[in-house]
Coordinates of C-alpha atoms in Angstrom, one line a residue:
M1197 CA -7.8 -1.6 -6.2
C1198 CA -8.6 1.1 -3.7
W1199 CA -8.7 0.3 0.0
P1200 CA -11.3 1.7 2.4
E1201 CA -10.7 5.3 3.4
K1202 CA -8.1 5.8 6.2
S1203 CA -9.6 6.8 9.5
S1204 CA -8.5 8.5 12.7
T1205 CA -10.6 9.2 15.7
D1206 CA -8.2 10.7 18.2
P1207 CA -7.3 14.3 17.3
S1208 CA -4.7 14.4 20.0
I1209 CA -2.5 12.0 18.1
S1210 CA -0.2 13.0 15.2
T1211 CA 2.4 11.1 13.2
D1212 CA 5.7 12.4 12.2
P1213 CA 7.4 11.7 8.7
A1214 CA 9.2 8.7 10.2
G1215 CA 5.9 7.0 11.1
R1216 CA 6.1 7.6 14.9
V1217 CA 3.1 8.6 16.9
A1218 CA 3.3 11.8 18.9
F1219 CA 0.8 12.8 21.6
V1220 CA -0.2 16.4 21.6
T1221 CA -1.4 17.9 24.9
K1222 CA -3.7 20.9 25.2
E1223 CA -2.6 24.1 26.8
T1224 CA -4.0 24.9 30.2
N1225 CA -3.9 28.1 32.3
S1226 CA -1.3 26.6 34.5
M1227 CA 1.0 26.1 31.6
R1228 CA 1.1 29.7 30.5
K1229 CA 4.4 31.5 30.7
P1230 CA 5.6 35.0 30.1
L1231 CA 5.8 36.0 26.5
F1232 CA 9.6 36.1 26.4
A1233 CA 9.8 32.5 27.7
C1234 CA 7.4 31.2 25.1
L1235 CA 9.4 32.9 22.3
A1236 CA 12.6 31.4 23.6
L1237 CA 11.0 27.9 23.7
L1238 CA 9.6 28.3 20.2
L1239 CA 13.0 29.3 18.9
I1240 CA 14.6 26.2 20.5
A1241 CA 11.8 24.0 19.2
G1242 CA 12.3 25.4 15.8
V1243 CA 16.0 24.6 15.7
L1244 CA 15.4 21.1 17.0
Y1245 CA 12.6 20.5 14.5
A1246 CA 14.8 21.7 11.6
F1247 CA 17.6 19.4 12.7
H1248 CA 15.1 16.5 13.2
T1249 CA 13.6 16.9 9.7
R1250 CA 17.0 16.9 8.1
Q1251 CA 17.8 13.6 9.8
R1252 CA 14.6 11.8 8.9
P1253 CA 13.6 10.7 5.4
P1254 CA 11.0 12.9 3.7
L1255 CA 7.5 11.7 3.1
A1256 CA 6.8 10.1 -0.3
V1257 CA 5.5 12.5 -2.7
V1258 CA 2.2 11.7 -4.5
T1259 CA 2.0 14.9 -6.6
A1260 CA 5.5 15.6 -7.8
G1261 CA 7.5 18.3 -9.6
T1262 CA 9.1 17.9 -13.0
L1263 CA 12.4 16.4 -11.7
R1264 CA 12.2 12.6 -11.9
V1265 CA 14.5 9.8 -13.2
K1266 CA 13.9 7.4 -16.0
A1267 CA 14.7 3.7 -15.6
R1268 CA 17.2 3.8 -18.5
S1269 CA 19.3 6.3 -16.5
C1270 CA 19.3 4.0 -13.5
S1271 CA 20.1 1.0 -15.7
E1272 CA 23.5 2.5 -16.6
C1273 CA 24.7 1.5 -13.1
H1274 CA 22.0 -0.8 -11.9
L1275 CA 21.2 -2.9 -15.0
Q1276 CA 20.3 -6.1 -13.3
I1277 CA 18.0 -4.5 -10.8
V1278 CA 16.2 -2.5 -13.5
E1279 CA 15.8 -5.6 -15.7
N1280 CA 14.5 -7.7 -12.8
F1281 CA 12.0 -5.0 -11.8
Q1282 CA 10.2 -5.2 -15.2
S1283 CA 8.6 -8.5 -14.1
A1284 CA 7.9 -7.3 -10.5
P1285 CA 4.2 -6.6 -9.5
H1286 CA 5.0 -3.0 -8.7
S1287 CA 6.0 -2.4 -12.3
R1288 CA 2.4 -3.0 -13.4
T1289 CA 0.1 -1.3 -10.9
L1290 CA -2.0 0.7 -13.3
H1291 CA -3.3 0.1 -16.8
R1292 CA -5.3 2.1 -19.3
G1293 CA -8.7 0.7 -20.2
T1294 CA -7.6 0.0 -23.7
A1295 CA -4.5 -2.0 -22.7
P1296 CA -4.4 -5.5 -24.3
I1297 CA -4.1 -7.2 -20.9
V1298 CA -7.2 -5.4 -19.7
K1299 CA -9.3 -6.5 -22.7
S1300 CA -8.0 -10.1 -22.4
R1301 CA -9.4 -10.3 -18.8
F1302 CA -12.6 -8.3 -19.1
L1303 CA -13.9 -8.1 -22.6
N1304 CA -17.2 -9.9 -23.2
K1305 CA -17.2 -11.3 -19.7
E1306 CA -20.4 -11.1 -17.6
A1307 CA -21.6 -12.1 -14.1
T1308 CA -24.9 -12.2 -12.3
I1309 CA -24.6 -11.1 -8.7
D1310 CA -27.5 -10.2 -6.3
G1311 CA -29.9 -10.6 -9.1
R1312 CA -28.2 -8.1 -11.4
T1313 CA -26.3 -9.1 -14.5
F1314 CA -23.2 -7.0 -15.4
R1315 CA -21.2 -7.2 -18.6
F1316 CA -18.1 -5.7 -20.2
F1317 CA -18.3 -4.9 -23.9
E1318 CA -16.4 -3.1 -26.5
Q1319 CA -17.5 0.0 -28.4
E1320 CA -15.3 2.0 -30.8
N1321 CA -12.2 0.2 -29.5
E1322 CA -13.0 1.2 -25.9
L1323 CA -14.0 -1.1 -23.0
W1324 CA -17.4 -0.3 -21.4
F1325 CA -19.4 -1.7 -18.4
R1326 CA -23.2 -2.0 -18.1
A1327 CA -25.9 -3.7 -16.0
D1328 CA -29.2 -5.2 -17.3
D1329 CA -31.3 -2.9 -15.0
L1330 CA -29.8 0.4 -16.2
D1331 CA -30.1 2.3 -19.5
Y1332 CA -26.6 3.7 -19.5
A1333 CA -23.0 2.3 -19.4
R1334 CA -19.7 3.5 -18.0
R1335 CA -16.4 3.5 -19.9
V1336 CA -13.4 1.8 -18.3
D1337 CA -10.7 4.4 -18.3
W1338 CA -8.2 2.8 -15.9
V1339 CA -7.6 -0.5 -14.2
F1340 CA -5.9 -0.7 -10.8
G1341 CA -3.9 -3.7 -9.7
S1342 CA -1.0 -5.9 -10.9
G1343 CA -3.2 -9.0 -11.3
E1344 CA -1.4 -10.9 -8.6
H1345 CA -4.6 -10.8 -6.6
A1346 CA -7.1 -8.8 -8.6
M1347 CA -7.6 -5.9 -11.1
T1348 CA -10.2 -3.2 -10.5
P1349 CA -11.7 -1.2 -13.3
V1350 CA -12.6 2.5 -12.7
S1351 CA -14.4 5.1 -14.8
I1352 CA -13.6 8.9 -14.6
D1353 CA -16.0 11.8 -14.7
K1354 CA -16.1 15.3 -13.2
D1355 CA -17.5 16.4 -9.9
P1356 CA -19.6 19.6 -9.5
D1357 CA -16.4 21.7 -9.1
G1358 CA -14.9 20.3 -12.4
L1359 CA -12.4 18.0 -10.6
D1360 CA -11.7 14.4 -11.8
R1361 CA -13.2 11.7 -9.7
L1362 CA -13.3 8.0 -10.1
T1363 CA -16.0 5.4 -9.8
Q1364 CA -14.9 1.9 -8.8
L1365 CA -17.0 -0.4 -10.9
Q1366 CA -19.0 -3.1 -9.2
L1367 CA -17.0 -6.1 -10.6
S1368 CA -13.2 -6.8 -10.6
W1369 CA -11.2 -9.5 -12.2
Y1370 CA -9.6 -12.0 -9.8
A1371 CA -6.7 -14.4 -10.0
D1372 CA -9.1 -17.3 -10.5
D1373 CA -9.9 -15.7 -13.9
Q1374 CA -13.5 -14.9 -12.7
L1375 CA -15.4 -11.7 -12.1
H1376 CA -16.4 -11.0 -8.5
P1377 CA -17.6 -8.0 -6.5
T1378 CA -14.9 -5.3 -6.2
P1379 CA -13.0 -5.4 -2.8
G1380 CA -14.7 -3.1 -0.3
T1381 CA -18.1 -3.4 -2.1
A1382 CA -20.7 -4.2 0.5
R1383 CA -23.3 -5.2 -2.0
T1384 CA -24.1 -4.7 -5.7
A1385 CA -27.9 -4.5 -5.2
T1386 CA -27.8 -0.8 -4.4
V1387 CA -30.9 1.5 -4.2
P1388 CA -31.0 3.2 -6.6
P1389 CA -29.1 0.8 -8.8
R1390 CA -25.5 2.0 -9.6
L1391 CA -22.6 0.7 -11.7
G1392 CA -20.1 1.4 -8.8
R1393 CA -19.0 3.5 -5.9
T1394 CA -18.0 7.0 -6.7
A1395 CA -15.1 8.6 -4.8
N1396 CA -14.6 12.3 -4.2
A1397 CA -11.6 14.2 -5.7
D1398 CA -9.4 13.7 -2.6
E1399 CA -10.0 9.9 -2.5
T1400 CA -9.4 9.8 -6.3
E1401 CA -6.0 11.4 -5.8
R1402 CA -5.0 9.0 -3.1
C1403 CA -6.0 6.0 -5.2
F1404 CA -4.0 7.1 -8.2
G1405 CA -1.2 8.2 -6.0
C1406 CA -0.4 4.7 -4.9
H1407 CA -0.4 3.3 -8.5
V1408 CA 1.8 5.9 -10.3
S1409 CA 5.3 7.2 -10.2
W1410 CA 4.3 10.7 -11.1
L1411 CA 1.0 12.5 -10.6
P1412 CA 1.1 16.1 -11.9
R1413 CA -1.5 18.6 -11.0
K1414 CA -3.5 20.8 -13.4
R1415 CA -3.2 24.6 -12.9
K1416 CA -5.8 27.2 -13.6
V1417 CA -5.5 31.0 -13.5
D1418 CA -8.2 33.0 -11.7
P1419 CA -8.4 36.6 -10.5
A1420 CA -6.6 35.6 -7.3
G1421 CA -3.7 34.0 -9.2
A1422 CA -2.7 30.4 -9.9
A1423 CA -4.6 27.7 -8.1
A1424 CA -4.6 23.9 -8.1
A1425 CA -7.3 22.4 -10.3
G1426 CA -7.0 18.7 -9.5
I1427 CA -4.8 15.9 -10.8
D1428 CA -3.6 15.7 -14.4
L1429 CA -4.6 12.2 -15.5
K1430 CA -3.4 12.8 -19.1
N1431 CA 0.2 13.3 -18.1
L1432 CA 0.6 10.9 -15.2
V1433 CA 3.3 8.2 -15.3
P1434 CA 1.6 4.9 -14.5
N1435 CA 3.1 2.1 -12.4
L1436 CA 6.0 2.5 -10.0
D1437 CA 9.6 3.2 -11.0
C1438 CA 12.8 4.1 -9.2
S1439 CA 11.8 7.6 -8.3
R1440 CA 8.7 6.4 -6.4
C1441 CA 10.6 4.7 -3.6
H1442 CA 14.0 6.2 -3.9
S1443 CA 13.6 10.0 -3.2
G1444 CA 16.4 12.0 -4.9
A1445 CA 17.0 9.4 -7.6
A1446 CA 16.9 12.1 -10.4
A1447 CA 19.6 14.2 -8.8
H1448 CA 21.6 11.1 -8.0
A1449 CA 21.5 10.0 -11.7
A1450 CA 22.2 13.5 -13.1
S1451 CA 25.4 13.7 -10.9
D1452 CA 26.6 10.3 -12.1
G1453 CA 26.1 8.9 -8.6
S1454 CA 28.1 11.5 -6.7
E1455 CA 25.0 13.1 -5.2
P1456 CA 23.5 10.7 -2.6
L1457 CA 19.9 9.7 -2.5
D1458 CA 17.7 11.6 0.0
F1459 CA 17.9 8.6 2.3
S1460 CA 18.9 4.9 2.3
W1461 CA 16.3 2.2 3.1
S1462 CA 19.0 0.4 5.0
H1463 CA 19.2 3.4 7.4
L1464 CA 15.5 3.4 8.2
T1465 CA 14.4 1.7 11.4
A1466 CA 12.3 -1.4 11.0
I1467 CA 9.1 0.5 11.8
E1468 CA 10.0 3.3 9.4
S1469 CA 10.7 0.7 6.7
I1470 CA 7.3 -1.1 7.0
N1471 CA 5.5 2.3 7.3
R1472 CA 7.1 3.3 4.0
C1473 CA 5.5 0.2 2.5
G1474 CA 2.3 1.0 4.5
E1475 CA 1.9 4.4 2.7
C1476 CA 0.0 2.4 0.1
H1477 CA -0.4 -1.0 1.8
R1478 CA -1.8 0.6 5.0
R1479 CA -0.2 1.3 8.4
A1480 CA -1.2 0.1 11.8
D1481 CA -0.9 3.6 13.3
E1482 CA -3.6 5.0 11.0
M1483 CA -6.2 2.6 12.5
T1484 CA -8.1 2.6 15.7
P1485 CA -7.4 0.0 18.5
E1486 CA -10.9 -1.4 17.8
E1487 CA -9.9 -2.1 14.2
L1488 CA -6.7 -3.9 15.1
T1489 CA -8.3 -7.2 16.3
P1490 CA -8.4 -10.7 14.8
E1491 CA -12.2 -10.3 14.4
H1492 CA -11.6 -7.8 11.6
S1493 CA -10.7 -10.3 8.9
H1494 CA -10.1 -7.6 6.2
L1495 CA -6.8 -6.8 7.9
V1496 CA -5.3 -9.8 6.0
R1497 CA -5.2 -7.5 3.0
F1498 CA -2.8 -5.1 4.7
A1499 CA 0.5 -6.8 5.2
P1500 CA 2.4 -4.0 7.0
V1501 CA -0.4 -3.8 9.6
G1502 CA -0.1 -7.5 10.3
I1503 CA 3.7 -7.3 10.6
A1504 CA 3.5 -4.4 13.0
L1505 CA 1.1 -6.4 15.3
S1506 CA 3.3 -9.5 15.2
P1507 CA 5.3 -10.5 18.3
C1508 CA 8.1 -11.5 16.0
F1509 CA 8.4 -8.0 14.7
Q1510 CA 8.0 -6.4 18.1
E1511 CA 10.6 -8.6 19.8
A1512 CA 13.2 -8.7 17.1
N1513 CA 13.3 -5.0 16.7
S1514 CA 13.0 -4.0 20.4
E1515 CA 16.1 -2.5 22.1
A1516 CA 16.8 -5.8 23.8
G1517 CA 15.9 -8.0 20.9
Q1518 CA 18.2 -6.3 18.5
K1519 CA 21.1 -7.7 20.5
H1520 CA 20.0 -11.3 19.7
Y1521 CA 17.9 -11.3 16.5
P1522 CA 18.4 -10.2 12.9
R1523 CA 16.4 -7.1 11.7
F1524 CA 12.9 -8.0 10.7
D1525 CA 10.7 -6.0 8.3
C1526 CA 9.0 -6.5 4.9
M1527 CA 12.3 -6.8 3.0
S1528 CA 13.4 -9.7 5.2
C1529 CA 11.2 -11.8 2.9
H1530 CA 10.3 -9.6 -0.1
D1531 CA 12.6 -7.9 -2.6
P1532 CA 10.4 -5.3 -4.2
H1533 CA 12.6 -5.4 -7.3
L1534 CA 11.7 -9.1 -8.0
P1535 CA 8.6 -11.1 -8.8
T1536 CA 6.7 -12.5 -5.8
R1537 CA 8.2 -15.7 -4.5
S1538 CA 5.9 -18.7 -3.8
D1539 CA 8.3 -21.3 -2.4
P1540 CA 7.2 -21.9 1.2
E1541 CA 10.7 -23.2 2.2
F1542 CA 12.2 -19.8 1.3
F1543 CA 10.0 -18.1 3.9
N1544 CA 10.5 -20.9 6.4
A1545 CA 14.2 -20.3 6.2
T1546 CA 13.7 -16.7 7.3
C1547 CA 11.7 -17.9 10.3
R1548 CA 14.6 -20.3 11.3
E1549 CA 17.0 -17.4 11.4
C1550 CA 15.5 -16.8 14.9
H1551 CA 13.8 -20.1 15.6
T1552 CA 16.9 -22.2 15.6
T1553 CA 17.1 -25.9 16.6
Q1554 CA 19.1 -26.8 19.7
A1555 CA 21.7 -28.5 17.4
R1556 CA 22.3 -25.3 15.5
Q1557 CA 22.4 -23.1 18.6
S1558 CA 26.2 -22.9 18.6
E1559 CA 26.1 -21.6 15.1
S1560 CA 23.6 -18.8 15.8
R1561 CA 23.6 -15.7 18.0
T1562 CA 19.9 -16.1 18.6
P1563 CA 18.4 -17.8 21.7
H1564 CA 16.9 -21.3 21.1
I1565 CA 13.2 -20.9 20.5
S1566 CA 11.2 -24.1 20.3
C1567 CA 7.7 -24.8 19.0
S1568 CA 5.2 -26.5 21.3
E1569 CA 3.3 -28.1 18.4
Q1570 CA 5.7 -29.1 15.7
P1571 CA 9.4 -29.7 15.2
L1572 CA 11.4 -26.7 13.9
T1573 CA 11.9 -28.6 10.7
A1574 CA 8.2 -28.4 9.9
S1575 CA 6.7 -25.6 7.8
C1576 CA 6.3 -22.5 10.0
I1577 CA 4.1 -20.5 7.7
E1578 CA 1.4 -23.2 7.4
C1579 CA 0.5 -22.6 11.0
H1580 CA 1.6 -19.0 11.7
M1581 CA 1.1 -17.3 8.3
P1582 CA -1.7 -19.2 6.6
K1583 CA -3.5 -18.0 3.5
K1584 CA -6.9 -16.5 4.4
A1585 CA -9.9 -15.5 2.3
A1586 CA -10.6 -11.8 2.0
G1587 CA -13.7 -12.2 -0.2
E1588 CA -14.9 -14.3 -3.0
G1589 CA -12.0 -15.3 -5.2
L1590 CA -9.5 -13.3 -3.1
E1591 CA -6.9 -14.8 -0.8
F1592 CA -4.0 -13.3 1.0
T1593 CA -1.2 -14.5 3.3
D1594 CA -1.9 -13.4 6.8
H1595 CA 1.2 -11.4 7.9
W1596 CA -0.1 -11.1 11.5
I1597 CA 2.3 -13.8 12.8
R1598 CA 0.8 -15.6 15.8
R1599 CA -0.7 -18.8 17.1
T1600 CA -3.5 -19.0 14.6
H1601 CA -4.9 -22.2 16.0
D1602 CA -6.0 -20.3 19.0
K1603 CA -9.8 -20.8 19.2
R1604 CA -10.4 -17.1 19.7
D1605 CA -8.7 -16.4 16.3
P1606 CA -11.0 -16.6 13.3

């Protein structure tokens, strides 16, 4: 499924590849220096920038070149990881509209919402979507989502410039095996009636970019030379594979492992790590302060945002906290190569790495942190990471770890 468009309201704030926020000040008359001094400063800045970019991991690439690695190459050395990943949610993030799993969840299903009846049907072995108040239908070309929470069907057509664009259809399949309004859909009773929300070409590229391992671009030749002509949906590589998260995997495999990856996840700082996940699962630094409040219940859908706002994350990864607490980021609880875990006690054990009992204090390097409401043997996540509704039929674990029984917290 596609999330709401990313927003930024402060043009004086920029973010570097590591996910850090930089504040840019505007030049004033008092700051002007002689030309030679400016040139010298620019030269120094250029050297520092070049050094900095070599030390920091590159941004994840949505539209990639031809060099990518295939899983069977990785399996020669990492067989167990590759086999485990076949059942992980990230291995099934995008499906063609004709896929058997898509038809099993959508075909011949209908729902009446806001007085409109929608139905999925088959025509010439293709899945289509229609409404009882319209005289046309839209073909289901692709479906976003692993099915852990939901699967959102989209239809593809061309914009006035001939670029591919998607329409998120009004209904999605949810884990309760029912059809409900697609996440982010304010209402289905639109005026005039529509079958979904149409995105522009840039939004379409962002949506596909988070559900594929390789998204090539079409090229066209005009009098001015070669120019980009939108994404190439026919030759994309659906779902995520090793290359998507491990930059440099192709060169690493081709060299039989002697060429290192572009960066190691273990070398990222905690904020860099969660921001890597946040490239698709959203990041706190791409939202306004007004959006980052408990009143915005949709934040529960964006786990890295919640983690970044959590006192646990901020304290454990602070300069002082790193002396006492283990590193804390998404991978403290989630191995992206494995299926999603559901055992509450597994997650509680992670909490107790910091929240130790007085009896275990001698075995731990962390300070004793008590709970004012429950013994530390109780379930931490029931109170501090409860599941919350994010729409009809849709439920997420709230990763904003805090005192959720606070009356101000919805």
